[in-house]
Amino acid sequence: MSGLGSWICFLQSRRLNPGTFLHAHASVSQYRWGAYMSFLRQCWSADHKRISSRWPGQAIAFVVVVILLFANTCIVWPPDTAENDSALLILLGSGLSARTESQLDFRDPERLFYSAALPEGYAMDIAFHQHQLIVALQGKNRQKDQLIFLRTNGSILKSTDLPAASLAAIDSWQDNLYILNRVQSRLIQQINPAGQVLQTWQSPSRIAGKLYGLAVQQNAFYTSSYQDGISTVWRMDRVSGPLKPRAIYQVPAKIHALQLRENTLVLAGQTDQENQLHLLDLNGRKQSVLRMPPYTNMGLALRENRLWAMNQYHGAVRLFPFSVDAAQGVVTGGPLVRDVQIRVRFVNHNTNPYQLDYWVPRPVTGELQEINNVSISPPPASLLTDAEQNEWAHIQLPASRSVNEVQISFQIRSLSRVWTLDPSIKLADGSIPSAIRTWHTRVTSAFDYDAPIVKKIIGGLPNQGSYTDQLLSIQDKVNDLLTVNGPSGPEKQASLFLEKGEGRCYAHTLGVAAVARGARIPMRAIGGLNISQSAEAVEDSSVHTWNQFWYPGQGWVDMDSVADDAKNGQHSSDHFAYHPAHYWITFRGAYDRIDYQSSLANRGWYGIYRWQSIDPKNKARVKKEGTRIRSVEPSNVASW
């Protein structure tokens, strides 16, 4: 069997689409923009509008950094006209990257997104026209089609009625709009924002299947059709007379939307296993396929080099920017914003006085989440950083009360992320920093891979195969041993859960981490919240725990093995290398014996407490009576 065939069979045996792991590789020239700017901020005193004299030599250093910064910037800054770009400026994290036009990378998602309730109909596509967001709405039951113009708060600015023609897509080019109809005699029409038809293109023969998406180029149109599980991408030259479709690409997926940036055609598609983003280089016909978060992309639009998507959202549509890093195989987007309130009650079941200390992870901003307006009541007596670099609030509760309540409230914006992993990387390949390997493969009281049952599992892992193969084997073996049946029991060690054979997220997290660490794969636990995705005020959110593994070239990547497990014994990989926006992180590291200083996370990872009676002869009876978590989408979500 050929090498390609072997890989396809291997990926199918792992229940993963071969296209999942294709990468676009480009040479990257990176400049540490973030580091420069951080240094400049230290040197510059905003209060006095002058170079600070706090550090001798800063003035000279400031000038040097400015010269370097602008020298580097001039190398990669693109010209004003998009038609003549040879490089696209990207801001990804702290690096400034220049990539060729055959790759597609966009800046990190901006804060703004839209959530809009539309008139009755089918939202088919979106477009930006002169900074105005437009939704193409297909009428129900052959009713009129509409163009819906939205304000930034999601409300409707105006609508333009169009004749019923099965409106399928919209795009903008220069000063005009272009719409795709499923009526062949009016296949593509050029219109103005008022809906006046300026030009019509017909198709001489019917394209088989339903049409989705429209991208307009100076000399051509692009669209896709779907029939019998296959999508075909068509190019139609903009000439006088009927259009002559020419197939340029086929894929076994349903392409919902497409967009064009320079000579890269972006296709949002869906298979039975996953959502995908296809990047097609129209010059070299090179193809890259990236995984997408598991929401249906109903439309794509391009605005100032940011790619926007549209999906269904609780009876409305949500429109948001997302970033694509083809070289790293990372897609990030789909923001979720919530006001969160957490209440914890401690009750003394008699009147005897007691002393109580409570430690709770303080919500902090991270790579995929931004925290605002944190309030903790009563105020913490101190903040403590543990050995895993998590920040904990230490609260001392009044001894005179029979009922004490701790309340934590904050506002959070979080993002989804999906990683497309390279299957060619072997476990021994790549660069894993020694500090990462040493610290995150050590045995702990919870990750007890020195126990016999864990050693047996490790001994049964495949000796060959890719890094991804090893990780999926670990997940499957743990899922085979653990039945998802009720809450996890009182056990605090991976070996005890694996011997018992049942447990939910805590049991799966311990089992996966113990086996992976014993196999010398850096693995850590994540403690967080699984917040309801409903925009309404709900209290069915819960604490949750999952894993992250270190992947060469990618860093920390999420996996949630309990979400990929099922009571019927079937497993999937939907939550492998995927971080949902409604998973919010409060703790990273390992579950170990608690010492109230360097280690504060074990079974009660979301908050631990200890109490003692003030009078040894008259002992109190203090118990924690549950955790209530309430979340709601704030009213100012669009501009938060």
XYZ file of C-alpha atoms in Angstrom:
640
model
C 0.000 0.000 0.000
C 1.237 3.478 -0.776
C 2.349 5.817 1.959
C -0.672 8.072 1.371
C -3.016 5.114 1.436
C -1.498 3.890 4.682
C -2.025 7.285 6.263
C -5.666 7.454 5.118
C -6.348 3.983 6.538
C -4.639 4.950 9.781
C -6.684 8.127 10.135
C -9.910 6.313 9.345
C -9.077 3.710 11.987
C -8.751 6.573 14.447
C -12.169 7.943 13.404
C -10.523 11.126 12.118
C -10.850 12.690 8.694
C -7.545 12.645 6.752
C -8.153 16.266 5.757
C -8.111 17.177 9.436
C -4.359 17.018 9.585
C -3.281 18.822 6.422
C -1.207 21.930 7.018
C -0.222 24.960 5.035
C 3.482 25.545 5.644
C 5.036 28.899 5.005
C 8.271 30.542 5.907
C 7.547 32.991 8.666
C 9.494 36.108 9.454
C 8.596 37.094 12.995
C 9.386 40.239 14.911
C 8.621 40.515 18.605
C 6.190 43.415 18.307
C 4.654 42.703 21.690
C 8.046 42.688 23.389
C 9.006 45.976 21.723
C 5.797 47.658 22.746
C 6.043 46.378 26.305
C 9.571 47.770 26.523
C 8.500 51.117 25.099
C 5.705 51.370 27.652
C 8.220 50.843 30.438
C 10.472 53.549 29.036
C 7.748 56.117 28.425
C 6.107 58.037 31.243
C 2.543 58.886 30.196
C 2.118 61.292 33.094
C 4.967 63.554 32.043
C 5.038 62.842 28.265
C 8.787 62.250 28.383
C 11.370 59.524 28.549
C 11.519 58.180 32.095
C 14.751 58.620 33.973
C 14.081 55.725 36.343
C 16.549 53.486 34.549
C 19.949 54.834 33.335
C 20.350 54.401 29.636
C 16.644 54.001 28.879
C 16.612 57.025 26.613
C 19.257 55.473 24.363
C 17.513 52.106 24.471
C 14.215 53.765 23.590
C 15.673 55.311 20.431
C 17.286 52.003 19.409
C 14.065 50.058 19.854
C 12.064 52.629 17.883
C 14.546 52.363 14.991
C 14.384 48.565 15.058
C 10.612 48.587 15.331
C 10.045 50.808 12.329
C 12.774 49.120 10.321
C 11.055 45.792 10.801
C 7.627 47.258 10.182
C 8.648 48.751 6.872
C 9.768 45.341 5.653
C 6.341 43.738 5.936
C 3.784 46.520 5.827
C 1.479 45.943 2.833
C 0.645 48.671 0.320
C -2.656 50.508 0.565
C -4.272 48.787 -2.409
C -5.357 45.206 -1.728
C -5.025 44.280 -5.410
C -1.241 44.650 -5.284
C -0.543 42.936 -1.990
C 2.350 40.533 -1.985
C 2.296 40.196 1.796
C -0.418 40.407 4.425
C 0.241 41.954 7.810
C -0.830 39.688 10.642
C -0.936 40.329 14.361
C -0.970 36.978 16.162
C -0.222 37.135 19.872
C 3.030 38.989 20.411
C 4.520 38.225 17.001
C 4.372 40.273 13.811
C 4.314 37.853 10.886
C 4.535 38.358 7.143
C 3.042 35.564 5.055
C 2.771 35.154 1.321
C -0.550 35.601 -0.414
C -0.918 31.824 -0.870
C -1.484 31.509 2.881
C -4.415 32.889 4.815
C -3.970 34.366 8.266
C -6.032 36.976 10.039
C -5.559 38.977 13.183
C -7.029 37.751 16.431
C -10.789 38.242 16.775
C -11.860 41.732 17.807
C -14.298 42.293 20.650
C -17.282 43.245 18.572
C -19.814 40.687 17.441
C -23.461 40.813 16.475
C -26.443 38.871 17.753
C -29.533 39.651 15.715
C -33.157 38.516 15.605
C -34.177 38.509 11.947
C -37.562 38.450 10.184
C -38.973 35.059 9.265
C -36.891 33.372 6.614
C -33.574 31.584 6.071
C -30.333 33.430 6.797
C -28.108 32.342 3.914
C -24.995 34.537 3.849
C -23.385 37.780 5.024
C -21.345 40.569 3.444
C -19.732 43.836 4.445
C -20.501 46.760 2.168
C -18.869 50.085 3.016
C -18.476 48.932 6.631
C -22.164 47.982 6.795
C -23.018 44.374 7.700
C -25.702 42.824 5.482
C -27.504 39.498 5.908
C -28.983 37.745 2.867
C -32.396 36.397 3.927
C -34.232 33.885 1.760
C -38.004 34.118 2.126
C -40.042 31.137 3.322
C -42.541 29.465 1.010
C -41.373 31.481 -1.990
C -41.999 34.753 -0.250
C -39.872 37.797 -1.045
C -36.146 37.699 -0.339
C -34.543 40.456 1.721
C -31.261 42.173 2.456
C -31.079 43.027 6.172
C -28.743 45.884 7.169
C -27.631 45.633 10.820
C -26.438 48.132 13.379
C -23.491 47.217 15.616
C -25.851 46.361 18.487
C -27.566 43.749 16.323
C -30.745 45.739 15.654
C -32.036 46.161 12.118
C -31.147 49.473 10.476
C -33.164 48.851 7.322
C -34.191 46.096 4.937
C -34.368 45.907 1.155
C -36.966 43.683 -0.493
C -35.993 41.550 -3.476
C -38.171 39.435 -5.784
C -38.455 35.807 -4.670
C -35.628 33.978 -6.472
C -34.285 31.575 -3.806
C -31.585 33.992 -2.666
C -28.551 31.872 -1.752
C -25.559 34.185 -1.185
C -24.227 37.736 -1.267
C -20.860 39.424 -1.763
C -19.585 42.961 -2.172
C -17.203 44.265 -4.802
C -16.171 47.907 -4.971
C -19.367 50.037 -4.891
C -21.930 47.337 -5.666
C -23.468 44.199 -4.241
C -23.749 40.858 -5.988
C -26.326 38.208 -5.136
C -26.556 34.546 -6.073
C -30.012 33.131 -6.806
C -30.964 29.511 -7.277
C -33.123 30.557 -10.260
C -30.888 29.878 -13.255
C -32.303 32.675 -15.396
C -31.196 35.136 -12.700
C -28.207 33.219 -11.407
C -26.105 36.237 -10.426
C -27.243 39.835 -10.223
C -25.381 43.069 -9.602
C -27.492 45.395 -7.460
C -27.153 48.587 -5.491
C -28.034 48.820 -1.764
C -31.564 49.910 -2.676
C -32.106 46.612 -4.495
C -32.074 48.047 -8.014
C -30.777 45.461 -10.493
C -27.871 46.793 -12.536
C -26.868 43.649 -14.407
C -27.946 40.001 -14.637
C -25.962 36.887 -15.596
C -27.700 33.692 -16.654
C -26.513 30.094 -16.619
C -26.946 28.212 -19.930
C -27.312 24.858 -18.182
C -28.443 23.922 -14.708
C -25.701 23.229 -12.163
C -26.628 19.977 -10.399
C -27.420 20.349 -6.706
C -28.153 23.303 -4.431
C -25.989 26.411 -4.642
C -24.170 27.909 -1.658
C -21.857 30.894 -1.323
C -20.622 33.594 -3.658
C -17.226 35.240 -4.027
C -16.652 38.025 -6.538
C -13.355 38.761 -8.259
C -12.629 41.408 -10.831
C -12.952 38.946 -13.689
C -14.785 35.969 -12.195
C -17.452 34.618 -9.839
C -17.041 31.606 -7.540
C -19.790 29.488 -6.030
C -20.348 25.899 -4.864
C -22.994 23.258 -5.409
C -23.840 20.272 -3.220
C -25.256 16.941 -4.388
C -24.939 13.320 -3.179
C -22.471 14.194 -0.435
C -20.093 16.054 -2.781
C -19.495 19.793 -3.065
C -18.196 21.207 -6.334
C -16.619 24.651 -6.477
C -17.263 26.516 -9.730
C -15.498 29.398 -11.428
C -17.519 31.525 -13.856
C -15.726 34.167 -15.905
C -17.438 37.562 -15.949
C -18.098 37.885 -19.666
C -21.046 39.130 -21.666
C -23.715 36.556 -22.339
C -24.545 33.436 -20.330
C -22.094 32.276 -17.671
C -20.103 29.133 -18.358
C -19.412 27.312 -15.049
C -16.110 25.454 -14.797
C -15.481 23.022 -11.918
C -12.190 23.722 -10.142
C -12.460 21.743 -6.890
C -14.451 18.881 -5.369
C -14.606 17.726 -1.767
C -16.712 15.145 0.145
C -18.216 17.799 2.422
C -21.081 20.259 2.363
C -19.679 23.711 1.608
C -21.977 26.280 3.233
C -20.104 29.471 2.443
C -17.049 30.812 0.668
C -14.975 33.983 0.555
C -12.020 35.240 -1.472
C -8.902 37.001 -0.221
C -6.311 37.730 -2.887
C -5.843 34.368 -4.634
C -6.952 32.202 -1.707
C -10.482 30.841 -1.779
C -11.821 30.169 1.736
C -14.479 27.442 1.972
C -16.462 26.682 5.137
C -17.688 23.093 5.028
C -19.072 20.268 7.106
C -18.735 16.469 7.077
C -20.401 13.855 9.264
C -17.390 13.959 11.571
C -16.390 17.610 11.780
C -16.565 21.163 10.482
C -13.782 22.210 8.150
C -12.152 25.256 6.616
C -10.661 24.628 3.173
C -8.024 27.046 1.891
C -7.574 26.756 -1.875
C -4.696 28.541 -3.588
C -6.098 29.516 -6.992
C -2.630 29.958 -8.471
C -0.906 26.769 -7.437
C -4.116 24.804 -6.721
C -2.660 23.915 -3.336
C -5.162 22.841 -0.705
C -5.114 23.013 3.082
C -7.845 21.736 5.360
C -8.270 22.938 8.933
C -10.756 21.857 11.570
C -13.406 24.362 12.612
C -15.408 24.668 15.858
C -18.575 22.518 15.725
C -21.044 25.187 14.719
C -22.527 25.441 11.242
C -21.050 28.324 9.293
C -23.949 29.794 7.321
C -21.963 32.648 5.819
C -18.506 34.179 5.469
C -17.487 37.806 5.003
C -14.216 39.703 4.871
C -13.714 43.042 6.566
C -10.329 44.734 6.870
C -8.542 41.393 6.643
C -10.760 39.866 9.327
C -12.822 36.854 8.429
C -16.358 36.832 9.826
C -18.772 33.921 10.194
C -22.508 33.580 10.799
C -24.280 30.777 12.680
C -27.582 30.035 14.386
C -27.774 31.154 17.994
C -30.822 30.500 20.194
C -33.471 31.590 17.700
C -31.312 34.365 16.279
C -28.122 34.582 14.255
C -24.700 35.433 15.594
C -22.042 37.108 13.455
C -18.483 37.255 14.704
C -14.847 37.527 13.589
C -12.444 34.622 13.912
C -8.767 34.101 13.223
C -7.085 31.516 11.041
C -3.433 30.573 11.445
C -2.862 28.080 8.645
C 0.807 27.512 9.425
C 0.035 26.552 13.025
C -3.230 24.800 12.197
C -5.267 26.894 14.634
C -8.731 28.419 14.205
C -10.007 30.701 16.983
C -13.368 32.444 17.289
C -16.981 32.117 18.319
C -16.974 34.475 21.339
C -19.236 33.957 24.318
C -19.874 36.725 26.874
C -21.521 36.166 30.241
C -22.099 37.791 33.598
C -21.340 35.085 36.156
C -22.277 34.900 39.821
C -21.080 32.109 42.111
C -22.413 31.622 45.629
C -21.064 29.225 48.229
C -22.776 28.685 51.588
C -21.236 27.357 54.791
C -23.644 26.345 57.555
C -22.880 25.594 61.202
C -25.439 23.093 62.460
C -25.133 24.267 66.048
C -24.360 27.541 67.821
C -20.780 26.774 68.826
C -18.283 29.297 67.415
C -15.749 28.296 64.776
C -13.010 29.697 62.581
C -13.153 29.093 58.798
C -10.701 29.722 55.958
C -11.764 29.360 52.317
C -9.498 29.378 49.262
C -11.001 29.849 45.807
C -9.298 30.351 42.406
C -9.489 33.989 41.403
C -10.858 34.426 37.836
C -7.997 35.665 35.666
C -7.520 36.704 32.047
C -5.818 34.129 29.829
C -5.141 33.413 26.171
C -8.732 32.406 25.377
C -10.619 34.370 28.015
C -10.818 37.939 29.218
C -12.091 38.723 32.716
C -13.581 42.048 33.834
C -15.257 43.455 36.936
C -14.209 40.776 39.438
C -15.897 41.157 42.820
C -15.334 38.840 45.799
C -17.388 39.213 48.964
C -16.272 39.183 51.689
C -13.016 40.693 50.423
C -10.045 38.289 50.456
C -7.620 38.609 53.321
C -4.795 37.821 50.880
C -3.964 36.418 47.451
C -1.813 33.323 47.146
C 0.059 31.975 44.098
C 0.534 28.210 44.162
C 3.270 26.050 42.641
C 1.308 25.834 39.375
C 1.166 29.667 39.154
C -2.592 29.812 39.807
C -3.882 32.703 41.896
C -6.103 31.909 44.874
C -8.182 34.257 47.004
C -7.899 33.465 50.713
C -11.111 34.403 52.529
C -11.502 34.366 56.303
C -15.137 34.131 57.360
C -16.630 35.632 60.550
C -16.710 33.187 63.445
C -19.944 34.529 64.932
C -22.307 33.600 62.109
C -24.174 30.327 61.860
C -24.429 30.828 58.049
C -21.620 32.304 55.977
C -21.854 33.017 52.260
C -19.092 33.748 49.773
C -20.072 35.456 46.512
C -17.870 35.833 43.449
C -19.082 37.773 40.424
C -17.310 38.675 37.199
C -17.842 39.214 33.492
C -16.064 36.976 31.008
C -15.526 36.881 27.263
C -14.141 33.599 25.984
C -13.316 32.069 22.616
C -13.430 28.650 21.026
C -10.280 27.159 19.554
C -9.658 24.129 17.368
C -6.234 22.676 16.635
C -5.400 20.713 13.479
C -2.538 18.458 14.540
C 0.211 17.198 12.275
C 0.152 13.370 12.308
C 3.751 13.108 11.124
C 5.061 14.170 14.549
C 6.316 11.212 16.559
C 6.395 11.060 20.334
C 10.189 11.339 20.333
C 10.169 14.112 17.731
C 9.829 17.825 18.202
C 11.035 20.100 20.906
C 9.474 19.726 24.338
C 11.148 22.090 26.802
C 12.877 20.180 29.569
C 11.057 22.198 32.237
C 7.697 21.240 30.712
C 8.624 17.572 30.438
C 10.036 17.400 33.962
C 7.240 19.221 35.767
C 4.286 17.856 33.836
C 5.323 14.191 33.782
C 5.950 13.883 37.518
C 3.859 11.567 39.665
C 1.430 13.166 42.134
C -0.956 11.765 44.713
C -3.807 12.003 42.170
C -1.797 11.125 39.042
C -0.375 7.916 40.537
C 1.085 6.220 37.477
C 3.272 4.083 39.752
C 0.131 2.092 40.724
C -0.135 -1.428 39.185
C -3.341 -0.809 37.198
C -1.924 2.349 35.605
C 1.345 0.574 34.784
C -0.667 -2.164 33.073
C -2.473 0.369 30.890
C 0.808 2.062 29.973
C 2.289 -1.309 29.024
C -0.557 -1.867 26.580
C -0.035 1.352 24.643
C 1.239 1.035 21.042
C 5.009 1.215 20.738
C 4.832 2.838 17.334
C 2.747 5.508 15.724
C 2.401 9.235 15.921
C 2.067 11.490 18.916
C -1.625 11.876 18.047
C -2.014 8.093 17.883
C -0.573 7.748 21.389
C -2.891 10.396 22.817
C -6.028 8.910 21.253
C -5.022 5.438 22.455
C -4.717 6.766 26.001
C -8.122 8.424 25.766
C -9.760 5.263 24.396
C -8.220 2.980 27.014
C -9.340 5.222 29.884
C -12.819 5.538 28.372
C -13.007 1.748 27.968
C -12.348 1.301 31.686
C -14.548 4.105 33.049
C -18.324 3.962 32.762
C -20.051 7.346 32.776
C -22.609 6.560 35.446
C -23.555 9.209 37.974
C -21.097 11.600 39.613
C -17.499 10.654 40.334
C -17.139 9.015 43.727
C -15.046 10.167 46.690
C -11.812 8.708 45.325
C -8.843 11.057 44.913
C -6.471 8.878 42.860
C -6.511 7.761 39.240
C -5.798 4.149 40.171
C -8.823 3.963 42.499
C -11.177 5.269 39.805
C -9.732 2.892 37.200
C -10.136 -0.069 39.560
C -13.703 0.976 40.408
C -14.536 1.380 36.723
C -16.859 4.371 36.820
C -16.767 8.137 37.140
C -17.356 11.358 35.280
C -15.086 14.305 34.474
C -12.872 14.141 37.582
C -12.252 10.414 37.143
C -11.494 10.775 33.426
C -9.146 13.709 34.026
C -7.153 11.780 36.620
C -7.030 8.619 34.524
C -5.868 10.346 31.331
C -3.258 12.450 33.157
C -1.820 9.492 35.067
C -1.480 7.257 31.992
C -0.077 10.069 29.809
C 2.474 11.143 32.390
C 3.552 7.542 32.870
C 4.106 7.384 29.084
C 6.276 10.536 29.327
C 3.706 12.750 27.625
C 3.385 16.152 29.370
C -0.205 16.372 30.619
C -1.982 18.614 33.111
C -5.440 19.002 34.560
C -7.721 21.954 33.917
C -10.309 23.048 36.428
C -13.022 25.366 35.237
C -16.683 26.046 34.652
C -18.970 24.495 32.064
C -21.320 27.411 31.587
C -24.729 27.031 29.980
C -24.767 28.313 26.414
C -28.233 29.764 26.887
C -28.359 33.550 26.744
C -31.034 33.564 29.455
C -30.283 33.618 33.171
C -29.719 29.989 34.196
C -28.320 28.094 37.159
C -27.565 24.768 35.475
C -23.907 25.605 34.906
C -21.414 23.409 36.682
C -17.820 22.982 37.687
C -15.878 20.877 35.224
C -12.403 19.423 34.764
C -10.542 18.198 31.691
C -6.973 17.868 30.361
C -4.357 19.678 28.332
C -1.386 17.998 26.665
C 1.778 19.596 25.357
C 2.126 19.224 21.597
C 5.369 20.146 19.811
C 4.948 23.357 17.874
C 1.473 23.968 19.337
C 1.955 24.307 23.083
C -0.906 23.322 25.387
C -3.848 21.691 23.595
C -7.204 20.759 25.156
C -8.819 17.336 25.320
C -11.981 16.403 27.217
C -12.144 12.613 27.372
C -15.428 12.419 29.289
C -17.128 14.464 26.555
C -15.890 11.888 24.028
C -17.155 8.960 26.128
C -20.665 7.496 26.128
C -22.710 5.088 28.216
C -23.122 2.739 25.252
C -19.374 2.233 25.030
C -18.959 4.328 21.890
C -16.190 6.912 21.763
C -15.570 9.880 19.496
C -12.926 12.549 19.097
C -15.130 15.638 18.902
C -13.534 17.177 22.008
C -9.997 16.149 21.154
C -7.850 19.218 20.345
C -10.886 21.445 20.880
C -11.631 24.132 23.469
C -15.311 25.253 23.558
C -16.043 28.877 24.405
C -18.294 27.805 27.293
C -15.384 26.026 29.043
C -13.797 28.639 31.279
C -10.477 27.973 32.974
C -9.829 28.796 36.619
C -7.044 26.322 37.455
C -4.180 24.692 35.537
C -1.795 22.077 36.838
C -1.915 18.899 38.890
C -4.158 17.589 41.648
C -1.968 16.769 44.628
C -1.981 16.628 48.416
C -3.158 19.940 49.808
C -0.761 21.892 52.004
C -2.661 25.234 51.847
C 0.414 26.998 50.482
C 1.984 25.544 47.327
C -0.779 22.994 46.638
C -4.480 23.838 46.921
C -6.137 21.547 44.382
C -7.286 17.993 44.764
C -10.848 16.726 44.970
C -12.189 20.171 45.880
C -10.196 21.930 43.210
C -12.703 24.761 42.718
C -12.527 25.832 46.338
C -11.123 24.262 49.474
C -11.843 25.148 53.074
C -10.849 24.189 56.572
C -12.379 25.101 59.890
C -11.807 24.523 63.574
C -13.875 25.053 66.669
C -12.863 27.930 68.860
C -13.862 26.002 71.999
C -12.506 22.420 71.861
C -15.119 21.353 74.411
C -18.033 22.731 72.382
C -17.329 21.707 68.797
C -19.051 23.263 65.827
C -20.495 21.250 62.913
C -19.696 23.171 59.735
C -20.611 21.933 56.268
C -20.394 23.409 52.776
C -23.870 23.326 51.264
C -23.200 23.296 47.548
C -22.154 25.823 44.941
C -24.708 27.854 42.952
C -23.540 29.213 39.597
C -25.701 31.679 37.704
C -24.842 33.070 34.263
C -26.594 35.419 31.859
C -25.647 37.200 28.649
C -25.209 40.928 29.419
C -27.273 43.489 27.572
C -24.173 45.267 26.221
C -22.716 42.096 24.732
C -22.052 43.547 21.266
C -19.593 46.196 22.457
C -18.134 44.570 25.550
